[in-house]
Short mmCIF file of C-alpha atoms and ligand atoms in Angstrom, two decimals:
data_model
loop_
_atom_site.label_atom_id
_atom_site.label_comp_id
_atom_site.label_asym_id
_atom_site.label_seq_id
_atom_site.Cartn_x
_atom_site.Cartn_y
_atom_site.Cartn_z
CA MET A 831 13.71 23.54 12.27
CA SER A 832 12.32 20.60 13.85
CA ALA A 833 9.68 18.95 11.91
CA ARG A 834 6.40 17.33 12.75
CA THR A 835 5.34 13.64 12.36
CA LEU A 836 3.37 12.13 10.87
CA LEU A 837 2.12 9.14 12.78
CA GLY A 838 -0.06 6.43 11.15
CA ARG A 839 -0.14 4.58 14.15
CA PRO A 840 -3.00 6.47 16.20
CA LEU A 841 -4.52 7.23 12.74
CA ALA A 842 -4.76 3.27 11.94
CA GLU A 843 -5.98 2.41 15.57
CA ALA A 844 -8.80 4.78 15.35
CA ARG A 845 -9.95 3.04 12.27
CA ARG A 846 -9.51 -0.47 13.62
CA ASP A 847 -12.21 0.14 15.72
CA ALA A 848 -15.08 0.58 13.29
CA LEU A 849 -13.23 -2.60 11.41
CA THR A 850 -13.77 -4.46 14.13
CA SER A 851 -17.18 -3.50 14.73
CA GLY A 852 -18.20 -3.57 11.10
CA ALA A 853 -16.41 -7.68 11.08
CA ALA A 854 -18.46 -8.62 14.33
CA GLY A 855 -22.06 -7.02 12.74
CA PHE A 856 -20.68 -9.09 9.61
CA GLU A 857 -19.84 -12.26 11.45
CA ALA A 858 -23.02 -12.21 13.73
CA ARG A 859 -25.18 -12.13 10.20
CA THR A 860 -23.70 -14.24 8.32
CA GLY A 861 -22.38 -16.88 10.85
CA SER A 862 -18.86 -16.45 9.39
CA ALA A 863 -15.98 -13.66 9.25
CA PRO A 864 -15.00 -11.19 6.47
CA ARG A 865 -12.12 -13.55 4.72
CA LEU A 866 -8.43 -12.45 2.77
CA ALA A 867 -6.86 -14.98 0.70
CA VAL A 868 -3.29 -14.19 0.08
CA VAL A 869 -1.84 -16.21 -2.02
CA LEU A 870 2.03 -16.82 -1.07
CA GLY A 871 4.01 -18.43 -3.82
CA THR A 872 7.48 -17.08 -2.04
CA SER A 873 9.54 -17.73 0.61
CA ASP A 874 10.93 -14.20 0.48
CA GLU A 875 11.33 -13.28 4.26
CA ALA A 876 9.79 -9.56 3.90
CA ALA A 877 7.04 -11.04 1.80
CA LEU A 878 6.09 -13.65 4.48
CA ALA A 879 6.60 -10.97 7.20
CA TYR A 880 3.99 -8.67 5.30
CA PHE A 881 1.77 -11.51 5.43
CA ARG A 882 2.00 -12.45 8.97
CA THR A 883 1.56 -8.39 9.84
CA LYS A 884 -2.24 -9.13 7.76
CA GLN A 885 -3.04 -12.09 9.77
CA ARG A 886 -1.90 -10.44 13.38
CA LEU A 887 -4.31 -7.71 12.29
CA GLY A 888 -6.85 -10.05 10.95
CA GLU A 889 -6.53 -11.69 14.29
CA LYS A 890 -7.27 -8.75 16.40
CA VAL A 891 -9.98 -7.06 14.24
CA GLY A 892 -12.28 -10.45 13.57
CA VAL A 893 -11.28 -10.66 9.89
CA CYS A 894 -9.94 -14.27 8.71
CA VAL A 895 -6.72 -13.70 6.85
CA GLU A 896 -5.15 -17.36 5.29
CA ASP A 897 -2.79 -18.20 3.35
CA VAL A 898 -3.16 -20.26 0.07
CA ARG A 899 0.71 -21.45 -0.40
CA VAL A 900 1.48 -22.32 -3.87
CA ASP A 901 4.25 -24.64 -4.17
CA ARG A 902 7.09 -24.64 -7.01
CA PRO A 903 4.61 -21.56 -8.47
CA THR A 904 4.25 -21.32 -12.05
CA THR A 905 2.02 -18.73 -14.01
CA GLY A 906 -0.53 -21.56 -14.47
CA ARG A 907 -0.54 -23.07 -10.79
CA ILE A 908 -0.97 -19.40 -9.27
CA VAL A 909 -3.80 -18.24 -11.99
CA ALA A 910 -5.46 -21.70 -11.27
CA ALA A 911 -5.32 -20.92 -7.28
CA VAL A 912 -6.39 -17.27 -7.88
CA ARG A 913 -9.48 -18.99 -9.94
CA GLU A 914 -10.38 -21.22 -7.36
CA LEU A 915 -10.65 -18.56 -4.78
CA ALA A 916 -12.18 -16.28 -7.19
CA ALA A 917 -15.05 -19.19 -7.53
CA ASP A 918 -15.46 -19.56 -3.32
CA PRO A 919 -18.36 -17.51 -2.20
CA SER A 920 -16.66 -18.05 1.14
CA VAL A 921 -13.84 -15.72 -0.15
CA HIS A 922 -14.50 -11.88 -0.07
CA GLY A 923 -10.81 -10.57 -0.68
CA ILE A 924 -8.05 -12.14 -2.89
CA MET A 925 -4.53 -10.92 -2.97
CA ILE A 926 -0.90 -11.99 -4.05
CA GLU A 927 1.99 -12.06 -1.72
CA THR A 928 5.08 -10.54 -4.40
CA PRO A 929 7.78 -11.28 -5.15
CA LEU A 930 6.88 -14.07 -6.88
CA PRO A 931 9.50 -16.04 -9.10
CA ALA A 932 10.77 -13.88 -12.19
CA ASP A 933 9.48 -16.30 -14.66
CA VAL A 934 5.94 -16.31 -13.05
CA ASP A 935 3.63 -13.57 -15.25
CA LEU A 936 2.44 -11.51 -12.04
CA ARG A 937 0.41 -9.59 -14.30
CA ALA A 938 -1.47 -12.89 -15.78
CA ALA A 939 -1.82 -13.68 -12.19
CA GLN A 940 -3.13 -10.42 -10.64
CA ASP A 941 -5.50 -10.40 -13.44
CA ALA A 942 -7.56 -13.58 -12.45
CA ILE A 943 -8.90 -11.78 -9.36
CA PRO A 944 -11.96 -10.55 -9.98
CA THR A 945 -12.31 -7.11 -9.54
CA GLU A 946 -15.15 -7.51 -6.46
CA LYS A 947 -12.45 -9.64 -4.65
CA ASP A 948 -9.49 -7.14 -5.69
CA VAL A 949 -9.07 -5.62 -2.40
CA ASP A 950 -5.01 -4.64 -3.06
CA GLY A 951 -6.29 -2.76 -6.14
CA ALA A 952 -4.20 -4.77 -8.15
CA SER A 953 -5.82 -5.88 -11.24
CA THR A 954 -5.64 -4.16 -14.56
CA LEU A 955 -9.22 -3.36 -14.60
CA SER A 956 -8.85 -2.60 -11.00
CA LEU A 957 -6.27 0.18 -12.05
CA GLY A 958 -8.21 1.59 -14.88
CA ARG A 959 -11.05 2.28 -12.83
CA LEU A 960 -8.59 4.16 -10.67
CA PHE A 961 -7.11 6.22 -13.62
CA SER A 962 -10.36 6.78 -15.33
CA GLY A 963 -11.99 8.10 -11.60
CA GLN A 964 -14.39 5.03 -11.34
CA PRO A 965 -15.27 3.63 -8.12
CA GLY A 966 -12.99 0.72 -7.36
CA PHE A 967 -10.14 -0.83 -4.88
CA VAL A 968 -7.64 1.41 -4.69
CA PRO A 969 -4.12 -0.31 -3.98
CA ALA A 970 -3.81 -0.03 0.23
CA THR A 971 -0.34 1.59 0.54
CA ALA A 972 -1.33 4.64 -1.98
CA ALA A 973 -4.34 4.95 -0.43
CA ALA A 974 -2.74 4.87 3.09
CA VAL A 975 -0.58 7.77 1.88
CA MET A 976 -3.78 9.81 1.34
CA ALA A 977 -5.01 8.53 4.89
CA LEU A 978 -2.05 9.82 6.39
CA LEU A 979 -2.04 13.53 4.69
CA ASP A 980 -5.66 13.46 5.14
CA GLY A 981 -5.24 12.96 8.77
CA HIS A 982 -2.88 15.63 9.40
CA GLY A 983 -5.01 18.11 7.68
CA ILE A 984 -2.50 18.45 4.78
CA GLU A 985 -3.88 20.52 1.77
CA LEU A 986 -3.49 18.75 -1.44
CA ARG A 987 -5.59 21.34 -3.71
CA GLY A 988 -3.20 22.99 -5.64
CA ALA A 989 0.17 21.88 -4.09
CA HIS A 990 2.76 20.45 -6.17
CA ALA A 991 3.44 16.96 -5.29
CA VAL A 992 6.22 14.88 -6.14
CA VAL A 993 6.13 11.10 -6.09
CA VAL A 994 9.33 9.33 -6.51
CA GLY A 995 8.56 5.50 -7.54
CA ARG A 996 7.02 4.41 -10.15
CA SER A 997 5.48 1.02 -9.34
CA LEU A 998 1.88 0.09 -10.24
CA VAL A 999 1.99 -1.22 -6.54
CA VAL A 1000 2.65 2.90 -4.80
CA GLY A 1001 3.93 5.09 -6.92
CA ARG A 1002 1.51 5.51 -10.10
CA PRO A 1003 -2.02 4.93 -8.19
CA LEU A 1004 -0.38 7.15 -5.83
CA GLY A 1005 -0.01 10.13 -8.16
CA GLN A 1006 -3.30 9.22 -9.83
CA LEU A 1007 -5.35 9.96 -6.39
CA LEU A 1008 -2.87 13.25 -5.50
CA LEU A 1009 -3.89 14.45 -9.00
CA ALA A 1010 -7.66 13.80 -8.30
CA ARG A 1011 -7.21 15.53 -5.14
CA GLY A 1012 -6.46 18.67 -7.08
CA ALA A 1013 -2.39 18.42 -6.61
CA THR A 1014 0.00 19.42 -9.32
CA VAL A 1015 1.91 16.25 -9.92
CA THR A 1016 5.22 15.23 -10.98
CA ALA A 1017 6.06 10.96 -11.40
CA CYS A 1018 9.95 10.53 -10.71
CA HIS A 1019 11.91 7.36 -11.46
CA SER A 1020 15.35 6.19 -11.91
CA GLN A 1021 15.70 7.71 -15.38
CA THR A 1022 14.61 10.85 -13.82
CA LYS A 1023 17.73 13.63 -14.03
CA ASN A 1024 18.61 16.00 -11.22
CA LEU A 1025 15.83 14.42 -9.07
CA ALA A 1026 16.89 16.90 -5.86
CA ALA A 1027 15.62 19.94 -8.41
CA HIS A 1028 12.19 18.27 -8.92
CA THR A 1029 12.02 16.87 -4.85
CA LYS A 1030 13.33 20.47 -3.76
CA ALA A 1031 10.36 22.23 -5.61
CA ALA A 1032 7.87 20.21 -3.83
CA ASP A 1033 5.41 20.97 -1.31
CA VAL A 1034 4.52 17.34 -0.37
CA VAL A 1035 7.31 14.35 -1.71
CA CYS A 1036 6.13 11.00 -1.37
CA VAL A 1037 9.03 8.82 -1.57
CA ALA A 1038 8.75 4.99 -2.60
CA VAL A 1039 11.84 3.88 -4.11
CA GLY A 1040 12.98 1.05 -1.79
CA LYS A 1041 16.29 2.31 -1.25
CA ALA A 1042 17.42 2.88 2.62
CA ARG A 1043 17.77 6.59 4.15
CA PHE A 1044 17.55 7.66 -0.32
CA LEU A 1045 16.06 11.01 0.41
CA GLY A 1046 18.45 13.39 2.28
CA PRO A 1047 17.86 17.09 3.52
CA ASP A 1048 19.62 18.85 0.61
CA ALA A 1049 16.56 17.54 -1.75
CA VAL A 1050 13.95 18.80 0.64
CA ARG A 1051 12.44 22.65 0.72
CA PRO A 1052 12.01 24.05 3.99
CA GLY A 1053 8.86 23.66 5.30
CA ALA A 1054 7.59 21.11 2.89
CA VAL A 1055 5.82 17.57 3.79
CA VAL A 1056 7.43 14.54 3.58
CA VAL A 1057 5.91 11.17 3.45
CA ASP A 1058 8.36 8.03 3.53
CA VAL A 1059 6.68 4.68 2.09
CA GLY A 1060 9.99 2.49 1.76
CA THR A 1061 10.52 0.05 4.01
CA ASN A 1062 14.09 -1.53 4.01
CA ALA A 1063 15.73 -4.02 6.28
CA VAL A 1064 19.05 -2.82 7.44
CA GLY A 1065 20.44 -5.84 10.14
CA ASP A 1066 17.50 -6.20 12.28
CA THR A 1067 16.09 -2.84 12.25
CA LEU A 1068 13.30 -1.41 9.24
CA VAL A 1069 14.53 1.90 7.68
CA GLY A 1070 12.74 4.02 5.50
CA ASP A 1071 13.44 5.88 2.02
CA VAL A 1072 14.00 9.06 4.07
CA ASP A 1073 16.98 9.68 6.17
CA PHE A 1074 14.29 11.02 8.98
CA ALA A 1075 16.63 12.68 11.37
CA SER A 1076 18.19 15.06 8.79
CA VAL A 1077 15.39 15.91 6.89
CA SER A 1078 13.38 16.59 10.03
CA GLU A 1079 15.61 19.84 10.59
CA VAL A 1080 14.46 20.83 7.11
CA ALA A 1081 10.80 20.04 6.71
CA ALA A 1082 7.58 20.67 8.30
CA TRP A 1083 6.21 17.26 8.43
CA VAL A 1084 7.84 14.35 7.63
CA SER A 1085 6.69 10.34 8.09
CA PRO A 1086 8.29 7.81 10.25
CA VAL A 1087 9.53 4.21 9.26
CA PRO A 1088 8.02 2.19 11.03
CA GLY A 1089 5.24 4.05 12.25
CA GLY A 1090 4.40 6.04 9.28
CA VAL A 1091 2.04 4.74 6.21
CA GLY A 1092 3.09 0.89 7.07
CA PRO A 1093 0.19 0.54 9.81
CA LEU A 1094 -2.51 2.47 7.90
CA THR A 1095 -1.50 0.34 4.89
CA THR A 1096 -2.81 -2.93 6.55
CA VAL A 1097 -5.94 -1.13 8.21
CA LEU A 1098 -7.29 -0.17 4.70
CA LEU A 1099 -6.66 -3.39 3.15
CA LEU A 1100 -8.96 -5.15 5.96
CA GLU A 1101 -11.29 -2.13 5.37
CA ASN A 1102 -11.40 -3.35 1.79
CA VAL A 1103 -12.55 -6.90 2.78
CA LEU A 1104 -14.67 -6.36 5.01
CA GLN A 1105 -16.76 -4.13 2.02
CA ALA A 1106 -16.29 -6.62 -0.14
CA ALA A 1107 -17.75 -9.11 2.35
CA GLU A 1108 -20.75 -6.69 2.83
CA THR A 1109 -21.22 -5.59 -0.66
CA GLY A 1110 -19.62 -7.83 -3.04
CA ARG A 1111 -17.89 -4.60 -4.70
CA PRO A 1112 -15.40 -1.74 -3.98
P1 NAP B 1271 9.52 -1.01 -7.21
O1 NAP B 1271 8.53 -1.71 -7.51
O2 NAP B 1271 10.90 -1.36 -6.92
O3 NAP B 1271 9.96 0.78 -7.43
C1 NAP B 1271 10.60 1.15 -7.14
C2 NAP B 1271 10.57 2.88 -7.79
O4 NAP B 1271 11.82 3.54 -7.20
C3 NAP B 1271 11.03 2.36 -9.78
O5 NAP B 1271 9.86 2.98 -10.20
C4 NAP B 1271 12.05 3.13 -9.75
O6 NAP B 1271 12.34 3.41 -10.87
C5 NAP B 1271 12.43 3.92 -8.77
N1 NAP B 1271 14.14 4.08 -8.13
C6 NAP B 1271 14.94 3.62 -8.00
N2 NAP B 1271 15.79 3.75 -8.04
C7 NAP B 1271 15.60 5.21 -7.99
C8 NAP B 1271 16.50 6.92 -8.31
N3 NAP B 1271 17.97 5.96 -8.06
N4 NAP B 1271 16.32 7.67 -8.23
C9 NAP B 1271 14.68 7.61 -8.20
N5 NAP B 1271 13.89 6.41 -8.37
C10 NAP B 1271 14.18 5.23 -8.25
O7 NAP B 1271 9.06 -0.84 -5.55
P2 NAP B 1271 7.88 -0.41 -5.02
O8 NAP B 1271 6.75 -2.01 -4.33
O9 NAP B 1271 7.05 0.78 -5.41
O10 NAP B 1271 7.81 -0.30 -3.30
C11 NAP B 1271 8.98 1.15 -2.99
C12 NAP B 1271 9.25 1.05 -1.48
O11 NAP B 1271 7.88 0.98 -0.56
C13 NAP B 1271 9.97 -0.56 -1.24
O12 NAP B 1271 10.76 -0.08 0.00
C14 NAP B 1271 8.80 -1.05 -0.67
O13 NAP B 1271 9.35 -1.83 0.62
C15 NAP B 1271 8.15 -0.22 0.07
N6 NAP B 1271 6.32 -0.57 0.61
C16 NAP B 1271 5.61 -0.15 1.42
C17 NAP B 1271 4.57 -0.85 1.69
C18 NAP B 1271 3.69 -0.14 2.96
O14 NAP B 1271 3.25 -0.31 3.20
N7 NAP B 1271 4.50 0.85 3.98
C19 NAP B 1271 3.79 -1.33 0.79
C20 NAP B 1271 4.68 -1.63 -0.64
C21 NAP B 1271 5.79 -1.12 -0.33
P3 NAP B 1271 12.26 3.00 -12.56
O15 NAP B 1271 10.81 2.55 -12.44
O16 NAP B 1271 12.92 3.67 -13.64
O17 NAP B 1271 13.01 1.61 -12.34
#
């Protein structure tokens, strides 16, 4: 069997047009573009690259994506930067690029983002709203996985979905979104015994672990749908958590890296910025 590819790029491009005209309409009415402030308290290369990806897309679609650099970051300095942005009516969305230094309290910093500007759904309140089924911004990567599955007509109701990874950024919110759509969800992590027995039982496997080519064909049921959230730098190339070539021999659908979840993530994030600008709420 040779799997079909879950392509994120065409779906992202299709959404980009609506985003571009929405942002242009907002600017025409108000005199300024929707604005996302990204707090940068890191010199981590991958984090800076993620920021530049957002900024480049922002330039294309008419959303202003600006960096707010915090030198010698401490919890106090990051929280102060977030509070200043929260009080600035010209800023519609705020997010904090990670990783921050280990001694910075990321949770406290994210919780300083008001829900109406929390476009990446990172605060305790936004996550609580997601987990309790109330409207709110949803972490963009988790939402991107759902958009990728929906965009290819993958049926989730009654499906057994296994999510590998339980971070608050990806794994846990994704599990909630799948559950809300009627999937039966298993959450796996580093302490899971016999991981392959779980993933092999799944109709849909989503992998967000952060280990290059972690999931191989022996851990996948023939005909399954496999979504690769991982982004790992191997030399100069970006590879996913799934061994794409060999898993493609077994699965029915596999998402590539790059070109799968990633392009949708950035578009969905900027859609949230436009929504925050337009309505002042999620
Ligand atoms: P993370 O916070 O490091 O979480 C990794 C998760 O994987 C943890 O829950 C960990 O379990 C689990 N894990 C680690 N080793 C494992 C093993 N051997 N078996 C089973 N589970 C294991 O990472 P993250 O922020 O969720 O990101 C995950 C990946 O997604 C990374 O590659 C990241 O770059 C990528 N990512 C992509 C996008 C995008 O837009 N495409 C956005 C965000 C992140 P424990 O909880 O037990 O430690």
